[in-house]
JSON list of C-alpha atoms and ligand atoms in Angstrom, two decimals:
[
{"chain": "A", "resi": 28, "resn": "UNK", "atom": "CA", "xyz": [30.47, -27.51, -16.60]},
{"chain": "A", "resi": 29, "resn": "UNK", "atom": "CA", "xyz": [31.22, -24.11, -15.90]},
{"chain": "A", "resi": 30, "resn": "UNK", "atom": "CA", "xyz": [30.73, -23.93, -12.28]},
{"chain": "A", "resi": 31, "resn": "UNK", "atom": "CA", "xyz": [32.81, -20.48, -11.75]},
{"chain": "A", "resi": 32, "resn": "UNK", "atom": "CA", "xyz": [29.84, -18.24, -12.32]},
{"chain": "A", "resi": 33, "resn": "UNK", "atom": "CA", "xyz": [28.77, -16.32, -9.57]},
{"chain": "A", "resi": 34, "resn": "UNK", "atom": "CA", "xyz": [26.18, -13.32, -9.09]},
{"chain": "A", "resi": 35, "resn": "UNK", "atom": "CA", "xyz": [27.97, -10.03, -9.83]},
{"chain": "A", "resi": 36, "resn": "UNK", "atom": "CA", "xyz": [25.94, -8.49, -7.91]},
{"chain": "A", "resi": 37, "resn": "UNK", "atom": "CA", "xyz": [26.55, -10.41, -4.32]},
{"chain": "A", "resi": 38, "resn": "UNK", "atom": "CA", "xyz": [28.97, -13.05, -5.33]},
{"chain": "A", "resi": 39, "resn": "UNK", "atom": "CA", "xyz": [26.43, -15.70, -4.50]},
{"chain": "A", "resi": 40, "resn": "UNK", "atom": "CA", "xyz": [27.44, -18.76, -5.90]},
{"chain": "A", "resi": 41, "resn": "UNK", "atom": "CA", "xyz": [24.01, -19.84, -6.29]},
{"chain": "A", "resi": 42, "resn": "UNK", "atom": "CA", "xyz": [23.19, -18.30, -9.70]},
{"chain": "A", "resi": 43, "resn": "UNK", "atom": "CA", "xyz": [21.76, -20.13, -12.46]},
{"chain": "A", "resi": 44, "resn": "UNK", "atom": "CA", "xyz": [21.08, -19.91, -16.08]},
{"chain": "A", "resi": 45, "resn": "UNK", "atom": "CA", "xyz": [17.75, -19.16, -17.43]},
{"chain": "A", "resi": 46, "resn": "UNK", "atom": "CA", "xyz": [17.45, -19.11, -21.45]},
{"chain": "A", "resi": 47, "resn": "UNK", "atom": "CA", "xyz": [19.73, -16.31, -22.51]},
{"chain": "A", "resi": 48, "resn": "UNK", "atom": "CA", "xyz": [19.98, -15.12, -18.64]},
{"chain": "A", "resi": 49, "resn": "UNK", "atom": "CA", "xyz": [21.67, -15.68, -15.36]},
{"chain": "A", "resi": 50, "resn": "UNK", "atom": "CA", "xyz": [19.69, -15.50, -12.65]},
{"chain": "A", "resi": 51, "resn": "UNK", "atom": "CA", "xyz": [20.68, -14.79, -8.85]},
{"chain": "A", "resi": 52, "resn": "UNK", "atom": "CA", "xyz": [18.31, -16.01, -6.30]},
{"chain": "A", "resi": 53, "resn": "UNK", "atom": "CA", "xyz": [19.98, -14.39, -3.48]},
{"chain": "A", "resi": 54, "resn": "UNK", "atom": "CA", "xyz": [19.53, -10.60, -4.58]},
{"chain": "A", "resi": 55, "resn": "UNK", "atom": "CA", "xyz": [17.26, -11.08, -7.49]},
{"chain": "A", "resi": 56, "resn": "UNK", "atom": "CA", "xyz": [20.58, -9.70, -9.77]},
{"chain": "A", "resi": 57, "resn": "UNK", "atom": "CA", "xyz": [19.78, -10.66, -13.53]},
{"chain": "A", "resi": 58, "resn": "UNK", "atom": "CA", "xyz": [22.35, -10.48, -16.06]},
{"chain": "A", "resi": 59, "resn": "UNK", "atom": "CA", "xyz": [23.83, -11.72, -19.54]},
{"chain": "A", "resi": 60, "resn": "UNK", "atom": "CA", "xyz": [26.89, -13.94, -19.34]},
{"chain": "A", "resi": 61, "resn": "UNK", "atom": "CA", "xyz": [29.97, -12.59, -21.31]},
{"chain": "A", "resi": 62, "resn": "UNK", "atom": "CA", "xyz": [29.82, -14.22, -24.78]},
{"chain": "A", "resi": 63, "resn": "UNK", "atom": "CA", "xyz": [33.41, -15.53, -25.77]},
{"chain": "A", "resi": 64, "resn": "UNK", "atom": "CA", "xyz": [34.96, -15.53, -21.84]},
{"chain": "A", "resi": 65, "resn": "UNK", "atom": "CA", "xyz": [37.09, -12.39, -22.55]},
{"chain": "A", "resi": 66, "resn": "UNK", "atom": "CA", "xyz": [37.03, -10.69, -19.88]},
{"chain": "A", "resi": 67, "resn": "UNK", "atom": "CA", "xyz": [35.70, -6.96, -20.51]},
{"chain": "A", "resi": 68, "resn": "UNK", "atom": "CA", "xyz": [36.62, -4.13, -19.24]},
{"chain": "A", "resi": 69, "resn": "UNK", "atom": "CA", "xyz": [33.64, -3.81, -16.25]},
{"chain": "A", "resi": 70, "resn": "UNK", "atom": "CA", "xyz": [31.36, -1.34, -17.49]},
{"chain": "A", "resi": 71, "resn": "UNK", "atom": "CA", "xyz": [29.76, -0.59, -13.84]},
{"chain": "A", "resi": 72, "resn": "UNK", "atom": "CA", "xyz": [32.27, -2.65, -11.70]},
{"chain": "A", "resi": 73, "resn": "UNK", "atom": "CA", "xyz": [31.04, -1.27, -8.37]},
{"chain": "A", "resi": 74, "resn": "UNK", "atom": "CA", "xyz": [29.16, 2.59, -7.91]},
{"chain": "A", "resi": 75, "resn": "UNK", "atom": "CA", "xyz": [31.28, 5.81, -8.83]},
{"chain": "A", "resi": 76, "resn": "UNK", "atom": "CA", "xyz": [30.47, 9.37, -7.52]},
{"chain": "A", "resi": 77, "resn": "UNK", "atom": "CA", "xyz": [30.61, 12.80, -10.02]},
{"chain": "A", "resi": 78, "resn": "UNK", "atom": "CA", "xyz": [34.55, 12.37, -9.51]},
{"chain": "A", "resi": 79, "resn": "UNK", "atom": "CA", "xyz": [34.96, 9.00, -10.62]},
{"chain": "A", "resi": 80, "resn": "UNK", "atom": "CA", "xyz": [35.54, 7.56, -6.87]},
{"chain": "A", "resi": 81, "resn": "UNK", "atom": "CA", "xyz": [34.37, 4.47, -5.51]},
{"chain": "A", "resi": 82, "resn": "UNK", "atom": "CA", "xyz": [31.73, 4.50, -3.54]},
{"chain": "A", "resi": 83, "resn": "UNK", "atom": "CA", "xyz": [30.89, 1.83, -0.65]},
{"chain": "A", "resi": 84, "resn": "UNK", "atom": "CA", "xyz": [28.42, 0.87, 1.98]},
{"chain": "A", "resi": 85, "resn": "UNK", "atom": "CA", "xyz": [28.41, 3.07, 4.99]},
{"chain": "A", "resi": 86, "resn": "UNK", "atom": "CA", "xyz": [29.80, 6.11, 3.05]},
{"chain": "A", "resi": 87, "resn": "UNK", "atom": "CA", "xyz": [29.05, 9.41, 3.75]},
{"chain": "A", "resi": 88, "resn": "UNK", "atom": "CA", "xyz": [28.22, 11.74, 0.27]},
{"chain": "A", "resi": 89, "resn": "UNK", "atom": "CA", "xyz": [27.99, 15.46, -0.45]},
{"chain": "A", "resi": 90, "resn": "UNK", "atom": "CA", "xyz": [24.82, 16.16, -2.78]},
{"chain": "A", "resi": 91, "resn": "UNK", "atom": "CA", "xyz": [26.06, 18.09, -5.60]},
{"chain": "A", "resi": 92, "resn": "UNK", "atom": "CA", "xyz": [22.99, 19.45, -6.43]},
{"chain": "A", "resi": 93, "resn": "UNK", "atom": "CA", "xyz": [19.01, 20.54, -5.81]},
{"chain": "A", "resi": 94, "resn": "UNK", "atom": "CA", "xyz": [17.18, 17.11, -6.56]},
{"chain": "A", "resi": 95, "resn": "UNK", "atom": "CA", "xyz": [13.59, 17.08, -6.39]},
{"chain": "A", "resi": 96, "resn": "UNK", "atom": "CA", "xyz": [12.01, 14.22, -3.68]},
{"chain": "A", "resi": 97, "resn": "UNK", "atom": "CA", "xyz": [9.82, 12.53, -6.03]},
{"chain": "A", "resi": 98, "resn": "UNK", "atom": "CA", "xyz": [6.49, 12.52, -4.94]},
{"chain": "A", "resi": 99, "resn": "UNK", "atom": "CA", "xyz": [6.73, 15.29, -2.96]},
{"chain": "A", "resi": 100, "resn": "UNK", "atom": "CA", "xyz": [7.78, 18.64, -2.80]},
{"chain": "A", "resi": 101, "resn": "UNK", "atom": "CA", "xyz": [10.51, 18.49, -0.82]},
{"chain": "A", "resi": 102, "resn": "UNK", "atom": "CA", "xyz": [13.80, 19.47, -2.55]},
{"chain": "A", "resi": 103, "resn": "UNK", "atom": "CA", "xyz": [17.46, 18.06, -1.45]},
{"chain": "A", "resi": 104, "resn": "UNK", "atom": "CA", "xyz": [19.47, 21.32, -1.24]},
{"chain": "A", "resi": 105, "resn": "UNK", "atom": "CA", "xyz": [22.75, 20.50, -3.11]},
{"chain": "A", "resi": 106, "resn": "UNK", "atom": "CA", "xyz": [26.09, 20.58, -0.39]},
{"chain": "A", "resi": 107, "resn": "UNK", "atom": "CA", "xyz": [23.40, 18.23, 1.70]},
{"chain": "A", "resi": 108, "resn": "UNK", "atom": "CA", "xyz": [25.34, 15.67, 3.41]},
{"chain": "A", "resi": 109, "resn": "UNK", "atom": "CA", "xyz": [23.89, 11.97, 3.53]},
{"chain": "A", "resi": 110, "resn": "UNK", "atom": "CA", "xyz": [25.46, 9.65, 5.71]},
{"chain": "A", "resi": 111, "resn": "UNK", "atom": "CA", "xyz": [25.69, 5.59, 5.78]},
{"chain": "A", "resi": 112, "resn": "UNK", "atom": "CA", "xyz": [24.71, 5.35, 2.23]},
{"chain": "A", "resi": 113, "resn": "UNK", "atom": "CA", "xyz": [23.76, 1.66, 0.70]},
{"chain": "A", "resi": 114, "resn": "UNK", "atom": "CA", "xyz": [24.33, 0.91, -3.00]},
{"chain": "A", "resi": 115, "resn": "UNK", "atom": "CA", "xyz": [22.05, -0.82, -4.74]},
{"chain": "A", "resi": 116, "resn": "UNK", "atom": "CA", "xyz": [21.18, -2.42, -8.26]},
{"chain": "A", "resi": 117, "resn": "UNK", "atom": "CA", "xyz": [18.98, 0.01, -10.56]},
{"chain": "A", "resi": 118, "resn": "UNK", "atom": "CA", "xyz": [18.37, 0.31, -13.76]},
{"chain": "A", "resi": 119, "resn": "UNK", "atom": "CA", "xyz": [17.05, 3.85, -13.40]},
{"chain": "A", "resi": 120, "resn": "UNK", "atom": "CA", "xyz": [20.06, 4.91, -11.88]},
{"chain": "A", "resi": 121, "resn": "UNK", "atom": "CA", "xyz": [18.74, 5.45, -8.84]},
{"chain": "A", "resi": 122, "resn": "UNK", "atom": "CA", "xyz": [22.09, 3.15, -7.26]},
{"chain": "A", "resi": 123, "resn": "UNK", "atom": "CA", "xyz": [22.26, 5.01, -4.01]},
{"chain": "A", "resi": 124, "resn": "UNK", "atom": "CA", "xyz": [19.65, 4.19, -1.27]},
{"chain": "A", "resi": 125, "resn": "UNK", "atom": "CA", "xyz": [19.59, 6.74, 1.76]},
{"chain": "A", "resi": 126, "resn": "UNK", "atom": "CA", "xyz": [17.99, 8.03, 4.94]},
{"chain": "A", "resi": 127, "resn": "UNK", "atom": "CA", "xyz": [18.19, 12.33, 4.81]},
{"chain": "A", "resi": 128, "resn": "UNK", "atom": "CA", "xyz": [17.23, 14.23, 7.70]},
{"chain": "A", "resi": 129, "resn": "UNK", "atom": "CA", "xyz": [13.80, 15.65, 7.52]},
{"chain": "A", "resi": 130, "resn": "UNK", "atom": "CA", "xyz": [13.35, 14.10, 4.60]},
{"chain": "A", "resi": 131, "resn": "UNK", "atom": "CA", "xyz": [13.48, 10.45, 4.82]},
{"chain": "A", "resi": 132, "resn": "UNK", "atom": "CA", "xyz": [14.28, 7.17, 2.84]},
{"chain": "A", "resi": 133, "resn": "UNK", "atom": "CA", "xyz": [15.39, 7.82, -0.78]},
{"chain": "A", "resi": 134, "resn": "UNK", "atom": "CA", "xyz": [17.16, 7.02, -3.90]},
{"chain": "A", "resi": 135, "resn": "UNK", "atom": "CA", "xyz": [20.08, 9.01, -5.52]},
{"chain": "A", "resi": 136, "resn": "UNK", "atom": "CA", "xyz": [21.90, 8.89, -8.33]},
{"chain": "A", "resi": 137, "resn": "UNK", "atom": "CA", "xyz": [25.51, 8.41, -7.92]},
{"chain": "A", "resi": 138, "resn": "UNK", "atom": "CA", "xyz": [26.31, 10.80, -10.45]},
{"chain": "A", "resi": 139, "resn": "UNK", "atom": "CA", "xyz": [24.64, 14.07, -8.47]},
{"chain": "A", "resi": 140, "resn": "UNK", "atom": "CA", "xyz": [26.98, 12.75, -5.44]},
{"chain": "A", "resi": 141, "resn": "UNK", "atom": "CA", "xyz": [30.64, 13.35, -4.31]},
{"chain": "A", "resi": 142, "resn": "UNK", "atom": "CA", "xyz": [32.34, 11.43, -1.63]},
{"chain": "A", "resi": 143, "resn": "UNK", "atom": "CA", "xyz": [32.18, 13.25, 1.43]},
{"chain": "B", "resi": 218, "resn": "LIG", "atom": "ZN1", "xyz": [23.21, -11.95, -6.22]}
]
């Protein structure tokens, strides 16, 4: 039994495997177990900005660049700073969720973003 899998995602210990699949019930995190147990180098082991820093909960972040609100037509000036970011899973990309001023809840992409 390989009880030493947990939810990348959260760390839940709770996950289980589904066909090909583990599934976390906590946050919903799917994901393919490692085939062979070597461990790889993490491909997305946490959220990086532009500059290849770490990013965490609660950080502030410079926007790097004009990004267009979707559906809207409000436009994020780039140099906007964002404060008390939360990182999130997405598979669009989208793995920054944020409140801007006069603009209101959205998603980023850590890659437009620099650590303020
Ligand atoms: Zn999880």
């Amino acid at each position: 039994m390989n009880d030493a899998t947990k939810c990348p995602a959260c760390q839940s210990e709770h996950a289980y495997q589904d066909r090909d699949l583990w599934i976390c019930p906590d946050c919903g995190h799917e994901w393919s177990p490692t085939a062979g147990g070597t461990a790889e180098a993490p491909a997305d082991a946490g959220v990086r900005d532009a500059h290849g820093n770490a990013l965490s909960d609660g950080d502030s972040v410079i926007v790097m660049k004009d990004l267009k609100v979707k559906g809207s037509s409000s436009v994020v000036k780039g140099g906007t700073k964002v404060r008390n970011i939360r990182l999130q899973d997405a598979t669009d990309g989208h793995n920054i969720a944020c409140k801007i001023d006069g603009i209101g809840a959205m998603n980023l992409k850590s890659e437009f973003v620099k650590k303020a």
